[in-house]
PDB file of C-alpha atoms in Angstrom:
ATOM      1  CA  MET N   1     -50.700  68.359 -32.494  1.00  0.00           C
ATOM      2  CA  ALA N   2     -50.278  65.692 -29.737  1.00  0.00           C
ATOM      3  CA  ASN N   3     -47.663  63.153 -29.784  1.00  0.00           C
ATOM      4  CA  LYS N   4     -48.582  60.207 -32.310  1.00  0.00           C
ATOM      5  CA  LYS N   5     -47.048  57.712 -29.978  1.00  0.00           C
ATOM      6  CA  TYR N   6     -49.264  58.684 -26.718  1.00  0.00           C
ATOM      7  CA  LYS N   7     -52.197  59.531 -28.748  1.00  0.00           C
ATOM      8  CA  ASP N   8     -55.179  56.679 -28.071  1.00  0.00           C
ATOM      9  CA  GLU N   9     -56.944  55.910 -31.156  1.00  0.00           C
ATOM     10  CA  THR N  10     -59.558  54.072 -29.758  1.00  0.00           C
ATOM     11  CA  ASN N  11     -60.522  57.289 -27.712  1.00  0.00           C
ATOM     12  CA  PRO N  12     -59.966  60.709 -28.764  1.00  0.00           C
ATOM     13  CA  PHE N  13     -61.023  62.489 -25.857  1.00  0.00           C
ATOM     14  CA  LYS N  14     -58.517  60.686 -23.323  1.00  0.00           C
ATOM     15  CA  TRP N  15     -57.314  63.184 -21.131  1.00  0.00           C
ATOM     16  CA  LYS N  16     -59.539  65.964 -21.908  1.00  0.00           C
ATOM     17  CA  HIS N  17     -61.645  67.720 -19.166  1.00  0.00           C
ATOM     18  CA  ALA N  18     -64.802  66.924 -20.581  1.00  0.00           C
ATOM     19  CA  VAL N  19     -66.683  64.419 -22.304  1.00  0.00           C
ATOM     20  CA  GLY N  20     -66.654  63.724 -25.783  1.00  0.00           C
ATOM     21  CA  GLU N  21     -69.999  64.185 -26.591  1.00  0.00           C
ATOM     22  CA  ILE N  22     -69.844  68.000 -24.953  1.00  0.00           C
ATOM     23  CA  ILE N  23     -66.663  68.557 -27.313  1.00  0.00           C
ATOM     24  CA  LEU N  24     -68.441  67.432 -30.326  1.00  0.00           C
ATOM     25  CA  TRP N  25     -71.088  68.966 -29.650  1.00  0.00           C
ATOM     26  CA  LEU N  26     -69.200  72.509 -29.442  1.00  0.00           C
ATOM     27  CA  VAL N  27     -67.008  71.692 -32.297  1.00  0.00           C
ATOM     28  CA  THR N  28     -70.216  71.140 -35.188  1.00  0.00           C
ATOM     29  CA  TRP N  29     -72.135  74.130 -33.656  1.00  0.00           C
ATOM     30  CA  TYR N  30     -68.738  76.453 -34.015  1.00  0.00           C
ATOM     31  CA  SER N  31     -68.543  74.626 -37.663  1.00  0.00           C
ATOM     32  CA  ARG N  32     -72.006  74.555 -38.684  1.00  0.00           C
ATOM     33  CA  TYR N  33     -73.635  78.044 -37.601  1.00  0.00           C
ATOM     34  CA  ALA N  34     -71.837  81.442 -37.378  1.00  0.00           C
ATOM     35  CA  LEU N  35     -71.290  81.532 -33.987  1.00  0.00           C
ATOM     36  CA  SER N  36     -68.478  83.126 -31.971  1.00  0.00           C
ATOM     37  CA  TYR N  37     -66.204  81.101 -29.320  1.00  0.00           C
ATOM     38  CA  ARG N  38     -67.680  83.570 -26.882  1.00  0.00           C
ATOM     39  CA  ASP N  39     -70.820  82.990 -27.755  1.00  0.00           C
ATOM     40  CA  LEU N  40     -70.488  78.833 -27.428  1.00  0.00           C
ATOM     41  CA  LYS N  41     -68.484  79.975 -23.919  1.00  0.00           C
ATOM     42  CA  GLU N  42     -72.342  81.260 -23.011  1.00  0.00           C
ATOM     43  CA  ILE N  43     -74.438  78.749 -24.415  1.00  0.00           C
ATOM     44  CA  ALA N  44     -72.321  76.408 -22.337  1.00  0.00           C
ATOM     45  CA  ALA N  45     -72.468  78.516 -19.410  1.00  0.00           C
ATOM     46  CA  GLU N  46     -76.306  78.493 -19.757  1.00  0.00           C
ATOM     47  CA  ARG N  47     -76.365  74.602 -19.657  1.00  0.00           C
ATOM     48  CA  GLY N  48     -73.641  74.840 -16.572  1.00  0.00           C
ATOM     49  CA  LEU N  49     -70.497  74.358 -18.162  1.00  0.00           C
ATOM     50  CA  THR N  50     -68.049  76.724 -17.194  1.00  0.00           C
ATOM     51  CA  LEU N  51     -65.338  76.873 -20.306  1.00  0.00           C
ATOM     52  CA  ASN N  52     -62.588  79.490 -21.669  1.00  0.00           C
ATOM     53  CA  HIS N  53     -63.115  80.382 -25.139  1.00  0.00           C
ATOM     54  CA  SER N  54     -59.870  79.260 -26.063  1.00  0.00           C
ATOM     55  CA  THR N  55     -60.398  75.641 -25.352  1.00  0.00           C
ATOM     56  CA  ILE N  56     -63.249  75.976 -27.429  1.00  0.00           C
ATOM     57  CA  TYR N  57     -60.690  77.065 -30.620  1.00  0.00           C
ATOM     58  CA  ARG N  58     -58.615  74.209 -29.097  1.00  0.00           C
ATOM     59  CA  TRP N  59     -61.164  71.581 -29.444  1.00  0.00           C
ATOM     60  CA  VAL N  60     -62.290  73.057 -32.964  1.00  0.00           C
ATOM     61  CA  GLN N  61     -58.786  73.060 -34.283  1.00  0.00           C
ATOM     62  CA  GLU N  62     -57.833  69.245 -33.108  1.00  0.00           C
ATOM     63  CA  TYR N  63     -61.377  68.053 -33.699  1.00  0.00           C
ATOM     64  CA  ALA N  64     -63.091  69.651 -36.712  1.00  0.00           C
ATOM     65  CA  PRO N  65     -60.922  68.108 -39.720  1.00  0.00           C
ATOM     66  CA  GLU N  66     -61.067  64.884 -38.359  1.00  0.00           C
ATOM     67  CA  ILE N  67     -65.321  65.397 -38.100  1.00  0.00           C
ATOM     68  CA  ASN N  68     -64.829  66.849 -41.760  1.00  0.00           C
ATOM     69  CA  LYS N  69     -62.934  63.367 -43.055  1.00  0.00           C
ATOM     70  CA  ARG N  70     -65.747  61.397 -41.506  1.00  0.00           C
ATOM     71  CA  ILE N  71     -68.677  63.115 -42.197  1.00  0.00           C
ATOM     72  CA  LYS N  72     -68.155  63.269 -46.164  1.00  0.00           C
ATOM     73  CA  PRO N  73     -68.712  59.441 -46.788  1.00  0.00           C
ATOM     74  CA  TYR N  74     -72.168  60.452 -45.382  1.00  0.00           C
ATOM     75  CA  LEU N  75     -73.083  63.372 -47.341  1.00  0.00           C
ATOM     76  CA  LYS N  76     -75.872  63.372 -49.639  1.00  0.00           C
ATOM     77  CA  ILE N  77     -74.875  62.638 -53.377  1.00  0.00           C
ATOM     78  CA  THR N  78     -74.723  65.658 -55.703  1.00  0.00           C
ATOM     79  CA  SER N  79     -76.360  66.041 -58.782  1.00  0.00           C
ATOM     80  CA  ASP N  80     -74.350  66.743 -61.708  1.00  0.00           C
ATOM     81  CA  SER N  81     -74.190  69.797 -62.871  1.00  0.00           C
ATOM     82  CA  TRP N  82     -72.187  72.252 -60.658  1.00  0.00           C
ATOM     83  CA  LYS N  83     -71.343  75.955 -59.996  1.00  0.00           C
ATOM     84  CA  VAL N  84     -67.580  76.720 -59.740  1.00  0.00           C
ATOM     85  CA  ASP N  85     -66.331  80.391 -58.762  1.00  0.00           C
ATOM     86  CA  GLU N  86     -64.045  81.746 -56.367  1.00  0.00           C
ATOM     87  CA  THR N  87     -64.059  85.348 -54.524  1.00  0.00           C
ATOM     88  CA  TYR N  88     -61.847  87.392 -53.056  1.00  0.00           C
ATOM     89  CA  VAL N  89     -61.553  87.766 -48.993  1.00  0.00           C
ATOM     90  CA  LYS N  90     -59.534  89.152 -46.262  1.00  0.00           C
ATOM     91  CA  ILE N  91     -58.060  86.859 -43.599  1.00  0.00           C
ATOM     92  CA  LYS N  92     -55.940  88.953 -40.500  1.00  0.00           C
ATOM     93  CA  GLY N  93     -55.340  91.279 -42.910  1.00  0.00           C
ATOM     94  CA  ILE N  94     -54.353  88.955 -45.869  1.00  0.00           C
ATOM     95  CA  TRP N  95     -56.229  88.695 -48.897  1.00  0.00           C
ATOM     96  CA  HIS N  96     -56.892  84.907 -49.962  1.00  0.00           C
ATOM     97  CA  TYR N  97     -59.112  83.642 -53.308  1.00  0.00           C
ATOM     98  CA  LEU N  98     -61.957  81.401 -52.045  1.00  0.00           C
ATOM     99  CA  TYR N  99     -62.906  78.909 -54.588  1.00  0.00           C
ATOM    100  CA  ARG N 100     -66.313  77.168 -53.824  1.00  0.00           C
ATOM    101  CA  ALA N 101     -68.543  74.585 -55.689  1.00  0.00           C
ATOM    102  CA  ILE N 102     -71.988  74.346 -55.530  1.00  0.00           C
ATOM    103  CA  ASP N 103     -74.773  72.231 -57.500  1.00  0.00           C
ATOM    104  CA  LYS N 104     -77.945  72.669 -58.677  1.00  0.00           C
ATOM    105  CA  GLN N 105     -79.694  72.355 -55.897  1.00  0.00           C
ATOM    106  CA  GLY N 106     -77.490  74.732 -53.824  1.00  0.00           C
ATOM    107  CA  ASN N 107     -75.527  72.378 -51.426  1.00  0.00           C
ATOM    108  CA  THR N 108     -71.506  73.050 -51.120  1.00  0.00           C
ATOM    109  CA  LEU N 109     -69.800  70.675 -52.807  1.00  0.00           C
ATOM    110  CA  ASP N 110     -66.584  71.652 -51.570  1.00  0.00           C
ATOM    111  CA  TRP N 111     -63.881  75.009 -50.918  1.00  0.00           C
ATOM    112  CA  MET N 112     -60.923  75.662 -50.845  1.00  0.00           C
ATOM    113  CA  LEU N 113     -58.545  78.832 -49.843  1.00  0.00           C
ATOM    114  CA  SER N 114     -55.709  79.993 -51.902  1.00  0.00           C
ATOM    115  CA  ARG N 115     -53.064  82.734 -51.955  1.00  0.00           C
ATOM    116  CA  ASN N 116     -53.267  82.780 -55.722  1.00  0.00           C
ATOM    117  CA  ARG N 117     -55.751  83.063 -58.681  1.00  0.00           C
ATOM    118  CA  ASN N 118     -53.998  80.457 -61.217  1.00  0.00           C
ATOM    119  CA  LYS N 119     -53.956  77.719 -62.908  1.00  0.00           C
ATOM    120  CA  LYS N 120     -52.535  75.848 -60.482  1.00  0.00           C
ATOM    121  CA  SER N 121     -54.792  76.706 -57.502  1.00  0.00           C
ATOM    122  CA  ALA N 122     -58.000  75.858 -60.047  1.00  0.00           C
ATOM    123  CA  LYS N 123     -56.566  72.361 -61.125  1.00  0.00           C
ATOM    124  CA  ARG N 124     -56.065  71.416 -57.385  1.00  0.00           C
ATOM    125  CA  PHE N 125     -59.375  72.828 -56.449  1.00  0.00           C
ATOM    126  CA  PHE N 126     -60.816  70.655 -58.809  1.00  0.00           C
ATOM    127  CA  LYS N 127     -58.590  67.727 -58.115  1.00  0.00           C
ATOM    128  CA  LYS N 128     -59.543  67.971 -54.789  1.00  0.00           C
ATOM    129  CA  LEU N 129     -63.771  68.283 -55.538  1.00  0.00           C
ATOM    130  CA  LEU N 130     -63.520  65.454 -58.095  1.00  0.00           C
ATOM    131  CA  SER N 131     -62.061  63.291 -55.176  1.00  0.00           C
ATOM    132  CA  ASN N 132     -64.527  63.460 -52.972  1.00  0.00           C
ATOM    133  CA  ILE N 133     -66.796  60.484 -52.060  1.00  0.00           C
ATOM    134  CA  HIS N 134     -70.186  62.638 -51.980  1.00  0.00           C
ATOM    135  CA  THR N 135     -69.699  63.702 -55.367  1.00  0.00           C
ATOM    136  CA  ILE N 136     -70.865  62.222 -58.881  1.00  0.00           C
ATOM    137  CA  ASN N 137     -68.803  62.863 -62.011  1.00  0.00           C
ATOM    138  CA  PRO N 138     -70.364  66.177 -63.091  1.00  0.00           C
ATOM    139  CA  ARG N 139     -72.080  66.408 -66.573  1.00  0.00           C
ATOM    140  CA  VAL N 140     -71.565  70.724 -66.772  1.00  0.00           C
ATOM    141  CA  ILE N 141     -69.522  72.720 -64.454  1.00  0.00           C
ATOM    142  CA  ASN N 142     -70.465  76.450 -64.713  1.00  0.00           C
ATOM    143  CA  VAL N 143     -68.119  78.780 -64.382  1.00  0.00           C
ATOM    144  CA  ASP N 144     -67.690  82.612 -64.480  1.00  0.00           C
ATOM    145  CA  LYS N 145     -65.534  84.500 -66.908  1.00  0.00           C
ATOM    146  CA  SER N 146     -62.412  83.731 -64.739  1.00  0.00           C
ATOM    147  CA  PRO N 147     -59.311  82.223 -67.146  1.00  0.00           C
ATOM    148  CA  THR N 148     -57.656  79.895 -65.220  1.00  0.00           C
ATOM    149  CA  PHE N 149     -60.563  77.264 -65.153  1.00  0.00           C
ATOM    150  CA  PRO N 150     -60.887  76.320 -68.640  1.00  0.00           C
ATOM    151  CA  PRO N 151     -57.224  75.642 -69.050  1.00  0.00           C
ATOM    152  CA  ALA N 152     -57.152  73.446 -65.456  1.00  0.00           C
ATOM    153  CA  LEU N 153     -60.018  71.389 -66.466  1.00  0.00           C
ATOM    154  CA  SER N 154     -58.706  70.616 -69.508  1.00  0.00           C
ATOM    155  CA  GLU N 155     -55.712  69.536 -68.373  1.00  0.00           C
ATOM    156  CA  LEU N 156     -57.173  67.109 -65.674  1.00  0.00           C
ATOM    157  CA  GLN N 157     -59.124  65.868 -68.397  1.00  0.00           C
ATOM    158  CA  THR N 158     -55.686  64.997 -70.842  1.00  0.00           C
ATOM    159  CA  GLU N 159     -54.545  63.675 -67.660  1.00  0.00           C
ATOM    160  CA  GLY N 160     -57.135  61.156 -66.939  1.00  0.00           C
ATOM    161  CA  LYS N 161     -57.674  63.075 -63.533  1.00  0.00           C
ATOM    162  CA  ALA N 162     -61.555  64.396 -64.735  1.00  0.00           C
ATOM    163  CA  PRO N 163     -64.236  62.852 -66.840  1.00  0.00           C
ATOM    164  CA  LYS N 164     -63.702  63.927 -70.829  1.00  0.00           C
ATOM    165  CA  LYS N 165     -67.200  63.916 -71.152  1.00  0.00           C
ATOM    166  CA  THR N 166     -67.526  66.868 -68.508  1.00  0.00           C
ATOM    167  CA  LYS N 167     -68.375  70.128 -70.406  1.00  0.00           C
ATOM    168  CA  LEU N 168     -67.190  73.578 -68.659  1.00  0.00           C
ATOM    169  CA  ARG N 169     -69.741  76.613 -69.677  1.00  0.00           C
ATOM    170  CA  ALA N 170     -68.387  79.958 -68.710  1.00  0.00           C
ATOM    171  CA  ILE N 171     -71.289  81.805 -67.492  1.00  0.00           C
ATOM    172  CA  PHE N 172     -71.189  85.835 -67.973  1.00  0.00           C
ATOM    173  CA  LYS N 173     -73.097  88.318 -65.869  1.00  0.00           C
TER     174      LYS N 173
END
């Protein structure tokens, strides 16, 4: 990461060899669609830009978290019925749990990767999810038969960090 002493907060694209609009365009497309860095390199080449795929990778690493942070306040407000689950995914040969929450319209509310499937991870995900600006307090949270969700939400409700009226409903398949 760049040294904050020299970082120009008014122009985050200062000293970049491409226009900020192009960087945002490539980072947004990478984040939104299932495109590889090499796909984006080809798309940029069709538009007359000569880029290396590793440059696009560095831009995604640098700007995607900031775009995510700035866009959350403008996301559509969610419904009060959520579905939360986790699945096991392999990333670079290492297994992780992917926690994901959607509302009743199918809009993704948030997601989180964790090495563990335990109460602590579930609690961290609920805290992250409930602190989002675009989410409203859920009336009901539908979960699978994972034993980690009920104690995590119960503990958050006891601490006053989750709404007491929120019901957790276990759906068994």
